mmCIF file of C-alpha atoms in Angstrom:
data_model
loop_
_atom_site.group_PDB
_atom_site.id
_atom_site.type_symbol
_atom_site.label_atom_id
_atom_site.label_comp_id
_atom_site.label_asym_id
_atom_site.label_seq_id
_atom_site.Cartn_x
_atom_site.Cartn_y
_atom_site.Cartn_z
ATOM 1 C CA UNK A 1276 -58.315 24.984 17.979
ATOM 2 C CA UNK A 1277 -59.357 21.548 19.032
ATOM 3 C CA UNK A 1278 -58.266 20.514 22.466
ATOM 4 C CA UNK A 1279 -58.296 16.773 23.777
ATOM 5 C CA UNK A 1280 -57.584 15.498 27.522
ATOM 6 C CA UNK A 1281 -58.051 12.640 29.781
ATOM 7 C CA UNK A 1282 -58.499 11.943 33.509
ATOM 8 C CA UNK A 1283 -58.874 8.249 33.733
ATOM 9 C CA UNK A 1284 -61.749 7.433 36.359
ATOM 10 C CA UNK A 1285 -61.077 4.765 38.887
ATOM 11 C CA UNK A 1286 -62.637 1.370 38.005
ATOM 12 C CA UNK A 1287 -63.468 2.276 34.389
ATOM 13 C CA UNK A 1288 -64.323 -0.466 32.022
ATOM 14 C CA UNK A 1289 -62.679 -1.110 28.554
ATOM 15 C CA UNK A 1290 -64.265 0.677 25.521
ATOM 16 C CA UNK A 1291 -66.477 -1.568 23.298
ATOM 17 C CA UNK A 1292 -63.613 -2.052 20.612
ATOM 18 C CA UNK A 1293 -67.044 -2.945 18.396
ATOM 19 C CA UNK A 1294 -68.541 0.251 19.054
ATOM 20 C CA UNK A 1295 -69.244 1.966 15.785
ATOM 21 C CA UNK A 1296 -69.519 5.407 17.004
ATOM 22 C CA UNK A 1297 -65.811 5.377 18.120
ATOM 23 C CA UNK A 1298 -63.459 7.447 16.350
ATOM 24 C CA UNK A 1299 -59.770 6.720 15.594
ATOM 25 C CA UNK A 1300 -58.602 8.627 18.266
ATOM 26 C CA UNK A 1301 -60.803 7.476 21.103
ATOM 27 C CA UNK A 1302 -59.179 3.646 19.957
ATOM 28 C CA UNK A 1303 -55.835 5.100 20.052
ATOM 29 C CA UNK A 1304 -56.420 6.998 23.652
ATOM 30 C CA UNK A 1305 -58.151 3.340 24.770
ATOM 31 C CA UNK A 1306 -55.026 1.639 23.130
ATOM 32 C CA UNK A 1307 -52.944 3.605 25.459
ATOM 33 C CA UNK A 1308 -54.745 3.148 28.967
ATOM 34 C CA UNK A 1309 -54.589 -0.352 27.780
ATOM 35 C CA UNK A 1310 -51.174 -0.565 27.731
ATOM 36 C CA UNK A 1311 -50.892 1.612 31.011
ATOM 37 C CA UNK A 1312 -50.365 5.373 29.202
ATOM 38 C CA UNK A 1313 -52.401 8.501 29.856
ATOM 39 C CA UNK A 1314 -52.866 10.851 27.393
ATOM 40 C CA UNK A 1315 -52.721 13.891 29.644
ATOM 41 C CA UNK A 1316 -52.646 16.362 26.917
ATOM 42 C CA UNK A 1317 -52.859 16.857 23.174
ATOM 43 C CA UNK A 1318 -53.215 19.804 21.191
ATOM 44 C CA UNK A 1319 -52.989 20.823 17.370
ATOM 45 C CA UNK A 1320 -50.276 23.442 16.796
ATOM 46 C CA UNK A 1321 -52.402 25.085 13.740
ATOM 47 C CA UNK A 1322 -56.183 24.843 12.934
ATOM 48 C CA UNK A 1323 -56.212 22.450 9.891
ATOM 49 C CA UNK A 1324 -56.920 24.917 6.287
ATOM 50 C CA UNK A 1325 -55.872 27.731 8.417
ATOM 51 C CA UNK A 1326 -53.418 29.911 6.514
ATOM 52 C CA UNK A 1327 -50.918 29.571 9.295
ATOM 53 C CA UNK A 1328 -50.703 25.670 8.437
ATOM 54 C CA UNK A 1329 -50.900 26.872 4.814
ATOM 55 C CA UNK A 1330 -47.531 28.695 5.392
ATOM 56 C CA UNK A 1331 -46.167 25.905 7.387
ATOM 57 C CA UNK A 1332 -46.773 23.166 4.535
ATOM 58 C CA UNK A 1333 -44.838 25.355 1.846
ATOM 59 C CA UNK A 1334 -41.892 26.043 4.130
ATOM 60 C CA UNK A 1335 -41.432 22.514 4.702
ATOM 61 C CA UNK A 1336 -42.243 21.597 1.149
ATOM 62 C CA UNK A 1337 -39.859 24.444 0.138
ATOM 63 C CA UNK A 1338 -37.217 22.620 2.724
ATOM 64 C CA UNK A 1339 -37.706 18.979 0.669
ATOM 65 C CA UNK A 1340 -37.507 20.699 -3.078
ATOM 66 C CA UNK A 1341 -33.612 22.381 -1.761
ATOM 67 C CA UNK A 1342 -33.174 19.032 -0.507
ATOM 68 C CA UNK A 1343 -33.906 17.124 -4.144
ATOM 69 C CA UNK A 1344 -32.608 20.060 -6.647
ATOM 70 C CA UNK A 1345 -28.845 19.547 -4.337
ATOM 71 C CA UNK A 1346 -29.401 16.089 -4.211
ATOM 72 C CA UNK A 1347 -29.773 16.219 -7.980
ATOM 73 C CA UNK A 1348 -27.043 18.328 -8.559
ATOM 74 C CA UNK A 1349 -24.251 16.333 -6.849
ATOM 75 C CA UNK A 1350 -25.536 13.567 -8.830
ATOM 76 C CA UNK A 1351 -24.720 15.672 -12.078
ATOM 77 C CA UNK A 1352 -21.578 16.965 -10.721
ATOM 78 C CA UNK A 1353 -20.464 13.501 -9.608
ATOM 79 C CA UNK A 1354 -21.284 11.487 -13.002
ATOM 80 C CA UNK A 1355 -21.009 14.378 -15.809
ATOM 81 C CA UNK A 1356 -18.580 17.059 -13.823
ATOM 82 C CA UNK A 1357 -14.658 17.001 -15.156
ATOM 83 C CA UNK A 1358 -12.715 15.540 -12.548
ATOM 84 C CA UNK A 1359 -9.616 14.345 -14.175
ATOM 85 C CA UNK A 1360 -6.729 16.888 -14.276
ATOM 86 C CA UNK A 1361 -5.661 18.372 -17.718
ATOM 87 C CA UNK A 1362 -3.499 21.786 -17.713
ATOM 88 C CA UNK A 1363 -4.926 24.861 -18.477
ATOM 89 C CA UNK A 1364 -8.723 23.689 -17.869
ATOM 90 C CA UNK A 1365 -9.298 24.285 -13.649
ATOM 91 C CA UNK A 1366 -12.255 23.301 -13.820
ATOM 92 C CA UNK A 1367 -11.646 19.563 -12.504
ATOM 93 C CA UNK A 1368 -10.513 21.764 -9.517
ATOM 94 C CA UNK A 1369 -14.144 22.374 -8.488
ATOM 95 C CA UNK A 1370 -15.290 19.074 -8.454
ATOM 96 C CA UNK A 1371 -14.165 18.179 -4.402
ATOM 97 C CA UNK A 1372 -15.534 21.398 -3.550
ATOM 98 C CA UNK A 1373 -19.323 20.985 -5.932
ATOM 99 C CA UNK A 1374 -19.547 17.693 -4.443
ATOM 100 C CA UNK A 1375 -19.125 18.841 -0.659
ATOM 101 C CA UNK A 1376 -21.356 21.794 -0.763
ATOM 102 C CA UNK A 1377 -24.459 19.846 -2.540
ATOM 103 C CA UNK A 1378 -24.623 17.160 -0.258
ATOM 104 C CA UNK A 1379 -24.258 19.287 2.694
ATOM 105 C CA UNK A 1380 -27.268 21.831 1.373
ATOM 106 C CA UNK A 1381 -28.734 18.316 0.865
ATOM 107 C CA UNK A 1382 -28.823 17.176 4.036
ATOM 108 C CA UNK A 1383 -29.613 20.695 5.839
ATOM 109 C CA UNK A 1384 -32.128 20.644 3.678
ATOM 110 C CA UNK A 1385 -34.109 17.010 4.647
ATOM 111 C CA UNK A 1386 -32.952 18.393 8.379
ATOM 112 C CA UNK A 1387 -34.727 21.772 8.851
ATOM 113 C CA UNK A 1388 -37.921 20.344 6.799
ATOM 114 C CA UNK A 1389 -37.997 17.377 9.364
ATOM 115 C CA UNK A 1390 -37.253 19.835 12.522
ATOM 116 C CA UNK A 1391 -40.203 22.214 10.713
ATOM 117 C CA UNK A 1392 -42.875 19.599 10.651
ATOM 118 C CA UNK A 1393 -41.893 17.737 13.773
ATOM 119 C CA UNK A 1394 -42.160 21.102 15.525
ATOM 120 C CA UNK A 1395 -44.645 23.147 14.175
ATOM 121 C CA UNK A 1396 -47.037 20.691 12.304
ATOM 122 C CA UNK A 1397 -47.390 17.724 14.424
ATOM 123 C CA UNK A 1398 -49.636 18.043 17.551
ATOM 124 C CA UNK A 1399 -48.251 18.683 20.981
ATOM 125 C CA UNK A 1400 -49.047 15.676 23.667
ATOM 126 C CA UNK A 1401 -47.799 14.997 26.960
ATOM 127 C CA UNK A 1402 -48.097 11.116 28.016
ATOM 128 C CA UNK A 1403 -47.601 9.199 31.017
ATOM 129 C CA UNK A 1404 -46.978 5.593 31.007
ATOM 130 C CA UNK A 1405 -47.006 2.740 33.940
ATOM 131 C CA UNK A 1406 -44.279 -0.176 33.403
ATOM 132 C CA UNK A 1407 -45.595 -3.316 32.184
ATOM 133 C CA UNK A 1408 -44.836 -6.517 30.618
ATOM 134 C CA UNK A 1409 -48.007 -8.654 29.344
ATOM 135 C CA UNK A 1410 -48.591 -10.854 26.230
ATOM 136 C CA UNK A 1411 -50.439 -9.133 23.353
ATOM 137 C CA UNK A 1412 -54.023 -9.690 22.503
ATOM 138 C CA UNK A 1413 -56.422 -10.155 18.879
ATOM 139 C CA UNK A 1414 -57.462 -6.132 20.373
ATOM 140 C CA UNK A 1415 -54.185 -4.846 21.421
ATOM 141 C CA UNK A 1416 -52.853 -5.453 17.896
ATOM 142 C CA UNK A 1417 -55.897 -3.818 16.085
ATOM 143 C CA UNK A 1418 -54.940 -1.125 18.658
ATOM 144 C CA UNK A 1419 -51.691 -0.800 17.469
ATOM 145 C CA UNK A 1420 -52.453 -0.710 13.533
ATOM 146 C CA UNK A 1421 -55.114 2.123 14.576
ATOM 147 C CA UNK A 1422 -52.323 3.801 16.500
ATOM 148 C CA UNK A 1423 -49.929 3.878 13.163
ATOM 149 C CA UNK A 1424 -52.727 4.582 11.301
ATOM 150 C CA UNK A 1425 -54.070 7.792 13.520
ATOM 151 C CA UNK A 1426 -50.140 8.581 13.629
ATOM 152 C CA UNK A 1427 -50.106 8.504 9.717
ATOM 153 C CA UNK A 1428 -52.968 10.952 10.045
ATOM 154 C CA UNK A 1429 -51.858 13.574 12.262
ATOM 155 C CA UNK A 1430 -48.883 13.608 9.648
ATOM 156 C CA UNK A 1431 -51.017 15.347 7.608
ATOM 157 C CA UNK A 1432 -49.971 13.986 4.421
ATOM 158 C CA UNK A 1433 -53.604 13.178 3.091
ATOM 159 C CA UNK A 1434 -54.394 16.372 3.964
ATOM 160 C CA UNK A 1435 -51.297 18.128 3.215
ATOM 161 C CA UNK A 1436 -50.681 16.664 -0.460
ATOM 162 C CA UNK A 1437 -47.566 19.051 -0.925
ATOM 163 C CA UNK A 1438 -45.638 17.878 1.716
ATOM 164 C CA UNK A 1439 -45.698 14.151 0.339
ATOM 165 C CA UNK A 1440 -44.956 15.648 -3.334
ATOM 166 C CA UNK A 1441 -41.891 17.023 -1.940
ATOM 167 C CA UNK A 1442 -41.083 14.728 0.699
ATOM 168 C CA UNK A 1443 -40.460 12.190 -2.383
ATOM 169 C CA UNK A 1444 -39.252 14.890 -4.731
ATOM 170 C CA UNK A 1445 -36.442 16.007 -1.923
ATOM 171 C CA UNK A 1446 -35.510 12.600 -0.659
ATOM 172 C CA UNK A 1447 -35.546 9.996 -3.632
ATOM 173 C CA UNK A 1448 -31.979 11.861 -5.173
ATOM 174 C CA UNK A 1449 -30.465 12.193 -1.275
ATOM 175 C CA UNK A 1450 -31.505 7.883 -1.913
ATOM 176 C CA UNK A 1451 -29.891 8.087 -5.107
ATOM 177 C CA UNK A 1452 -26.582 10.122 -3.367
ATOM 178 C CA UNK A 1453 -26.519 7.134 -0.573
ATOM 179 C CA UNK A 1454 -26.120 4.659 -4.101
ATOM 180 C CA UNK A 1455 -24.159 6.816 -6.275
ATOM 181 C CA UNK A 1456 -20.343 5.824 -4.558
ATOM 182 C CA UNK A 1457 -21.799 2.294 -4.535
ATOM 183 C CA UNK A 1458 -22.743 2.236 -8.270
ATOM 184 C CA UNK A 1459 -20.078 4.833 -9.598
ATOM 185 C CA UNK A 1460 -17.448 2.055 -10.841
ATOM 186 C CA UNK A 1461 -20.606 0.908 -13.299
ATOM 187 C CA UNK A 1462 -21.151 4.608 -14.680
ATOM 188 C CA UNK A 1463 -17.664 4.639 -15.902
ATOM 189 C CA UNK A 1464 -14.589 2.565 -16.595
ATOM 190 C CA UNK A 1465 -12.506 3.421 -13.293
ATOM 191 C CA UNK A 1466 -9.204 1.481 -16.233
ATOM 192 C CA UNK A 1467 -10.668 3.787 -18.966
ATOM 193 C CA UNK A 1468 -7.158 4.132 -20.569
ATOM 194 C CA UNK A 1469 -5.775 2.038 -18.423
ATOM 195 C CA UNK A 1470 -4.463 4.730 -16.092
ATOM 196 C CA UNK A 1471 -3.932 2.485 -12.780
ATOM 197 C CA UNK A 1472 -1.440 0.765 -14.347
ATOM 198 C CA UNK A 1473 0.450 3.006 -16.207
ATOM 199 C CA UNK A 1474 2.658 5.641 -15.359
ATOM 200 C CA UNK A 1475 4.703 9.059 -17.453
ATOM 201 C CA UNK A 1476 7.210 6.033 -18.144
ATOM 202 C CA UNK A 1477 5.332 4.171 -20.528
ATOM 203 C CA UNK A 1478 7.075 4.252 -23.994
ATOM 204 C CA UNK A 1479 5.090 6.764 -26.037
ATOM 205 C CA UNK A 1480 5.337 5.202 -30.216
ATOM 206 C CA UNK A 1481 7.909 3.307 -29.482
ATOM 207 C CA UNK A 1482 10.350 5.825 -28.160
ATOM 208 C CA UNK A 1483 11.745 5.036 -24.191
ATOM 209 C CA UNK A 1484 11.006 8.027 -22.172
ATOM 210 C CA UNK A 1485 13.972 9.914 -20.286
ATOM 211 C CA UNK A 1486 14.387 10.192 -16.636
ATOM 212 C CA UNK A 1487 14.479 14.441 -15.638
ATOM 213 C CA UNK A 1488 15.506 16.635 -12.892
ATOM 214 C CA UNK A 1489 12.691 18.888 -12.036
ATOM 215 C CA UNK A 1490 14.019 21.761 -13.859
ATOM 216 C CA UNK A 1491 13.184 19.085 -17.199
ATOM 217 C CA UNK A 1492 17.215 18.777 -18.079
ATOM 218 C CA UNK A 1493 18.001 14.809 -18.503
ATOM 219 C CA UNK A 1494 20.340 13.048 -16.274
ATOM 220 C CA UNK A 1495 23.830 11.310 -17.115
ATOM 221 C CA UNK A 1496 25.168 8.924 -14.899
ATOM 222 C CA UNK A 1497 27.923 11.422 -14.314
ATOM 223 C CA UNK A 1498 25.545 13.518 -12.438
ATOM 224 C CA UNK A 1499 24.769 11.365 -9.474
ATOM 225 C CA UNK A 1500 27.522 10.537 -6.986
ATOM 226 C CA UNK A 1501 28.673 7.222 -5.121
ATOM 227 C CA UNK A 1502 26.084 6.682 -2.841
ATOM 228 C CA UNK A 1503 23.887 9.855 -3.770
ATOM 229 C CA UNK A 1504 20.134 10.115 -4.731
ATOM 230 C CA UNK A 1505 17.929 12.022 -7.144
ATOM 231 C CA UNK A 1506 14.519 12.243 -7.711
ATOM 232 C CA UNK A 1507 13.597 12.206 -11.422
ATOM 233 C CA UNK A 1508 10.445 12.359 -13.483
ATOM 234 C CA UNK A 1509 9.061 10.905 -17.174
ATOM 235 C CA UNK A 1510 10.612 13.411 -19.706
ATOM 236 C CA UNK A 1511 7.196 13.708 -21.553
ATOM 237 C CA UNK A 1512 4.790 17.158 -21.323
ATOM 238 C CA UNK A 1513 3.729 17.763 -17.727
ATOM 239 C CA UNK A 1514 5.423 15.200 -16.692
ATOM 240 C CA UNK A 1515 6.948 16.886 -13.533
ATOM 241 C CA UNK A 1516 3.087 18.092 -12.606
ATOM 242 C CA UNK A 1517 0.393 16.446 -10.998
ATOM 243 C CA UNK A 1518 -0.883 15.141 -14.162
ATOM 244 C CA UNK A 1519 2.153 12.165 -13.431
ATOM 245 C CA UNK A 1520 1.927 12.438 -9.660
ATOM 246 C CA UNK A 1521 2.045 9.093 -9.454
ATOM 247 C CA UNK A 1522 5.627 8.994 -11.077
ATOM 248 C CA UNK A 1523 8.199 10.342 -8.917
ATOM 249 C CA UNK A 1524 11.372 7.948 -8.558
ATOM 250 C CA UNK A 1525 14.276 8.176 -6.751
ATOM 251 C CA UNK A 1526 17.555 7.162 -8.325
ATOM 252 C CA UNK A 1527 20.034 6.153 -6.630
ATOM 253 C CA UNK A 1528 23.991 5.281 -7.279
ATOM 254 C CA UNK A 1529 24.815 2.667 -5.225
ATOM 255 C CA UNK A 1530 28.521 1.734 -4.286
ATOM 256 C CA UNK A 1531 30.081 -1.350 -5.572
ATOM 257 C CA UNK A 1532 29.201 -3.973 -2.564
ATOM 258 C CA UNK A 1533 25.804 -2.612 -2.397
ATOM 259 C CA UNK A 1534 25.376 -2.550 -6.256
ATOM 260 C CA UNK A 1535 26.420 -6.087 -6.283
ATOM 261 C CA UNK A 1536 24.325 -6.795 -3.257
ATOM 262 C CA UNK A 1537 21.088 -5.101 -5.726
ATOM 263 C CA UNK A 1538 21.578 -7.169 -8.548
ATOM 264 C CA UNK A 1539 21.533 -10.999 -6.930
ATOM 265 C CA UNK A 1540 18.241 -9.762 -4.999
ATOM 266 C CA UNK A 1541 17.184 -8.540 -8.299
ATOM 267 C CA UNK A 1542 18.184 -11.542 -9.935
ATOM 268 C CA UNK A 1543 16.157 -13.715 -7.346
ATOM 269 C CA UNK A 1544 12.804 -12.147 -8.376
ATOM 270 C CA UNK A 1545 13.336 -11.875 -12.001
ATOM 271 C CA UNK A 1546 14.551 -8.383 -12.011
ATOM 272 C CA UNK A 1547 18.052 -9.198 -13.513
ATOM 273 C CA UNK A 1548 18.430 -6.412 -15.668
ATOM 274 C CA UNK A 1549 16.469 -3.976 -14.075
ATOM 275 C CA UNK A 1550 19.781 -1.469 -12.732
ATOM 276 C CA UNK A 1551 22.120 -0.058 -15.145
ATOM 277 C CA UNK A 1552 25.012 -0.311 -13.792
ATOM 278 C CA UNK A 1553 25.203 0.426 -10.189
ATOM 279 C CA UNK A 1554 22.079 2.631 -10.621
ATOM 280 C CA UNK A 1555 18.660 1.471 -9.400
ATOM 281 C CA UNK A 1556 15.683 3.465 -9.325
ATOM 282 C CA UNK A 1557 12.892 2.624 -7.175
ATOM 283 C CA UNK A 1558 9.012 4.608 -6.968
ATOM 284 C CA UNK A 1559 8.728 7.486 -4.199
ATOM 285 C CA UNK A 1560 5.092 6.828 -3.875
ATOM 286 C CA UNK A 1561 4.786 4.844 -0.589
ATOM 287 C CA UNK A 1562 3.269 1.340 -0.687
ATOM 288 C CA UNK A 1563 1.014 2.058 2.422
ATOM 289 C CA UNK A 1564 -1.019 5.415 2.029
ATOM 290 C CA UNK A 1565 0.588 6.674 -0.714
ATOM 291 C CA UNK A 1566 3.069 9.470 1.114
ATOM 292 C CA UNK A 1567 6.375 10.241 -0.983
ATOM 293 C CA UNK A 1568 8.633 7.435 0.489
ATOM 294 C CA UNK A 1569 11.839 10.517 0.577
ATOM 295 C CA UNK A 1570 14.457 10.197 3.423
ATOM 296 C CA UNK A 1571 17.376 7.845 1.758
ATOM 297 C CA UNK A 1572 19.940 7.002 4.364
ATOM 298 C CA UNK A 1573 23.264 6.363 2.733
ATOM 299 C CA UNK A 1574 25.075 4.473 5.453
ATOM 300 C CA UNK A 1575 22.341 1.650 5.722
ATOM 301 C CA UNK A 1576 20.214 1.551 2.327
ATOM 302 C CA UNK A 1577 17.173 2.333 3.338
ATOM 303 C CA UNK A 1578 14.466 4.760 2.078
ATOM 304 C CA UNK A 1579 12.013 6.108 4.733
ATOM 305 C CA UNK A 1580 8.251 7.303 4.324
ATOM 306 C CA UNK A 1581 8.555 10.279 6.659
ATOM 307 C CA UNK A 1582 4.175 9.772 7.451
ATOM 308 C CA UNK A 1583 4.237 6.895 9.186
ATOM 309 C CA UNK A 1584 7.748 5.464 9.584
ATOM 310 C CA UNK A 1585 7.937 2.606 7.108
ATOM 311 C CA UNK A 1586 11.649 1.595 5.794
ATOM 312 C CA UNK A 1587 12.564 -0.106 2.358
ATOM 313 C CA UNK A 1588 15.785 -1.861 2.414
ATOM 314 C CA UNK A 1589 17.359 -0.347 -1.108
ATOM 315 C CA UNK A 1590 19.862 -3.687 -1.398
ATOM 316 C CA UNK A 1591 16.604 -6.171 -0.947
ATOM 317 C CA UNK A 1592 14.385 -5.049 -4.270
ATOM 318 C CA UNK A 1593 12.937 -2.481 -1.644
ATOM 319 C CA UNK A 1594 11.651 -4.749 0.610
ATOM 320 C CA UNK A 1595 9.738 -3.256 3.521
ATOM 321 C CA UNK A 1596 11.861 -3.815 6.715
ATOM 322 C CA UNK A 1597 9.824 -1.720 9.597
ATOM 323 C CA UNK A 1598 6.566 -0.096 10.053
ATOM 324 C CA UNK A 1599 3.091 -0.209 8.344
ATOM 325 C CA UNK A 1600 3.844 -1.114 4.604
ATOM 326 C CA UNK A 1601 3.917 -4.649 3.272
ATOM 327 C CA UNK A 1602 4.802 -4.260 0.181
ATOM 328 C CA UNK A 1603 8.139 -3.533 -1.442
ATOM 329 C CA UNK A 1604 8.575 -0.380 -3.832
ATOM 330 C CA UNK A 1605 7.990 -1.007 -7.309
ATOM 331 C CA UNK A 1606 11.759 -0.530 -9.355
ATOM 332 C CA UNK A 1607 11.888 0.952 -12.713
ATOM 333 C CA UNK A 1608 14.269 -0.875 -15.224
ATOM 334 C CA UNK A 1609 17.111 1.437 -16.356
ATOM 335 C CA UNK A 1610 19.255 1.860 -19.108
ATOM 336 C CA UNK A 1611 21.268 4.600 -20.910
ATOM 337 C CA UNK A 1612 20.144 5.997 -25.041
ATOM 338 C CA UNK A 1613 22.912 7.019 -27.366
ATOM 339 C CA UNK A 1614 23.267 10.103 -26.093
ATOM 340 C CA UNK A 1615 23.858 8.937 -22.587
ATOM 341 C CA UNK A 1616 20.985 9.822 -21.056
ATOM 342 C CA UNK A 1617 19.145 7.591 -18.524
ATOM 343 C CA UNK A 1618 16.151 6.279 -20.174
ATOM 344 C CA UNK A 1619 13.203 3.910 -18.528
ATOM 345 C CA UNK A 1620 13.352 0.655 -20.282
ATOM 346 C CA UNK A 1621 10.174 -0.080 -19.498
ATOM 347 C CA UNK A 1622 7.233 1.592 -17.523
ATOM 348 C CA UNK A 1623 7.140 0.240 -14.133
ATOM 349 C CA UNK A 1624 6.003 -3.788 -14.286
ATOM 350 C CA UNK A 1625 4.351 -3.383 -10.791
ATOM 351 C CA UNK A 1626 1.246 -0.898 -9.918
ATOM 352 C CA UNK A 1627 2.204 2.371 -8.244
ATOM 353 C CA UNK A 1628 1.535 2.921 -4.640
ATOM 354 C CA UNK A 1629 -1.223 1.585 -1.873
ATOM 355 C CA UNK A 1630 -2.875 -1.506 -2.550
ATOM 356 C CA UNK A 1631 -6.690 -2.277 -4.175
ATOM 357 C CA UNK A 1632 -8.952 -4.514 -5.092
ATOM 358 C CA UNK A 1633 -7.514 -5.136 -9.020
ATOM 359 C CA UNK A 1634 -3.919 -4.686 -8.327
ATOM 360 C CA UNK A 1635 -2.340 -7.948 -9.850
#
């Protein structure tokens, strides 16, 4: 094991920076008294071919291939793996989960080969340095491309051709995980099927879709009371589950005043024949973060969002009145089949929930 150190002798003279016989690191140890540091001590932690450094270089390169095969595989998971919900499959419930646990063996993975090189490969050195400021010279800057140069050395890539193989093996996919929520609206539709702008109310073949109580029984106007609520969802197949979460709606039977009240703010926005009757039904899914918009107080008309406080004024086309949201609840236009059933008349006309970029 090679050993170098310095004691710097008073009045010493700069190194001939022409001197052929110099070797890199005698430039880099002139490059720091130069620039006021002492290279006290530096030592090699393993004897270059040595089978100790041997080991070393595979446990690091063994570090940087984990790193690239998770990498790779949240990649897969997060362009190829089922992530839509469809009953009876479950596997779209392991997606969250694949996705957390390959980028965090990922990134142990770049972390432990880093701290296993940095600590057992690289050379030890202790350095002191003086405080200066001075202007940099034709030499200082050949100094410092040496000094990179000797530093590239001592990482022992040349010498240690695994550890660059799998230093770009493990970390071009963790580059490729840094782009993939960038580029992931170009690998797929995000409006394949239009799905942001529809909800379990769209008429299916031409046939308006009834509102449901939970249980799946349709509702008659009979079954709501003066000033009472219900929540109802799309009368279609799962359409109570969370492959319609995004249709919840509350419908309410307003009194007479209130129901007349509705209609002219309805009528000033172009919603004229959206209540049926004095019913209106409004969406549950909160215009700020998306929390189910629940708490209907009778006495005043307005629906609260229990997260963070925001109030809908029923009587004003659901306008926000207090708190966080700025945008009014979207209302679903009502009317009653043959049988006397509510129906939707429409699917909703406005987009479901928080805000984003392509919302009209």
């Amino acid at each position: 094991m090679s050993t170098h150190t310095h004691q710097a002798p008073q009045g010493r003279e700069p190194l001939d920076m022409d001197d052929p016989g110099l070797s890199r690191f005698d430039i880099v140890q002139e490059g720091a008294r130069r620039d006021d540091i002492e290279i006290v001590h530096y030592e090699p932690q393993v004897v270059p071919g040595s089978k100790a450094e041997r080991r070393l270089t595979r446990t690091v390169a063994a570090f940087f291939l984990l790193t690239g095969l998770a990498a790779t595989a949240f990649l897969v998971v997060y362009i190829w793996w089922p992530w839509q919900w469809e009953p009876g499959r479950g596997g779209d419930n392991w997606y969250t989960p694949l996705l957390g646990v390959t980028l965090g063996i990922a990134l142990l993975g770049v972390g432990f080969g880093i701290l296993t090189w940095g600590k057992k490969l690289l050379p030890k050195e202790v350095s002191i340095q003086d405080r200066h400021d001075q202007p940099s010279s034709s030499e200082d800057r050949r100094i410092t491309g040496e000094t990179m140069l000797y530093m590239a050395d001592e990482l022992g890539v040349r010498r240690r051709p695994l550890l660059g193989a799998s230093l770009m093996a493990g970390l071009a996919p963790v580059g490729l995980v840094a782009a993939a929520p960038l580029i992931g609206g170009l690998i797929e539709n995000p409006h394949k099927n239009n799905q942001m702008f529809t909800t379990g109310f769209k008429p299916a073949d031409g046939k308006k879709i009834r509102l449901i109580r939970e249980d799946g029984r349709p509702i008659r106007p009979a079954d709501v009371s003066v000033g009472g609520q219900l929540t109802v969802f799309p009368g279609v197949d799962g359409g109570v589950s969370n492959k319609y979460a995004d249709s919840p709606t509350l419908l309410i039977h307003l009194r007479d005043g209130d129901a007349a009240e509705s209609r002219a703010a309805n009528a000033r926005v172009g919603h004229g024949d959206y209540m049926w009757g004095n019913f209106a039904a409004f969406s549950k899914i909160c215009t700020h973060a998306g929390c189910p918009a629940s708490l209907y107080e009778q006495q005043t008309n307005r629906l609260l969002c229990p997260c963070h406080q925001s109030q809908f004024l029923i009587t004003d086309n659901a306008k926000p009145v207090f708190g966080p949201a700025n945008r009014r609840l979207p209302q679903l236009p009502l009317e009653v089949d043959a049988e006397g059933f509510f129906v939707a008349k429409s699917d909703y006309t406005e987009t479901i929930g928080p805000d984003f970029w392509e919302r009209p």
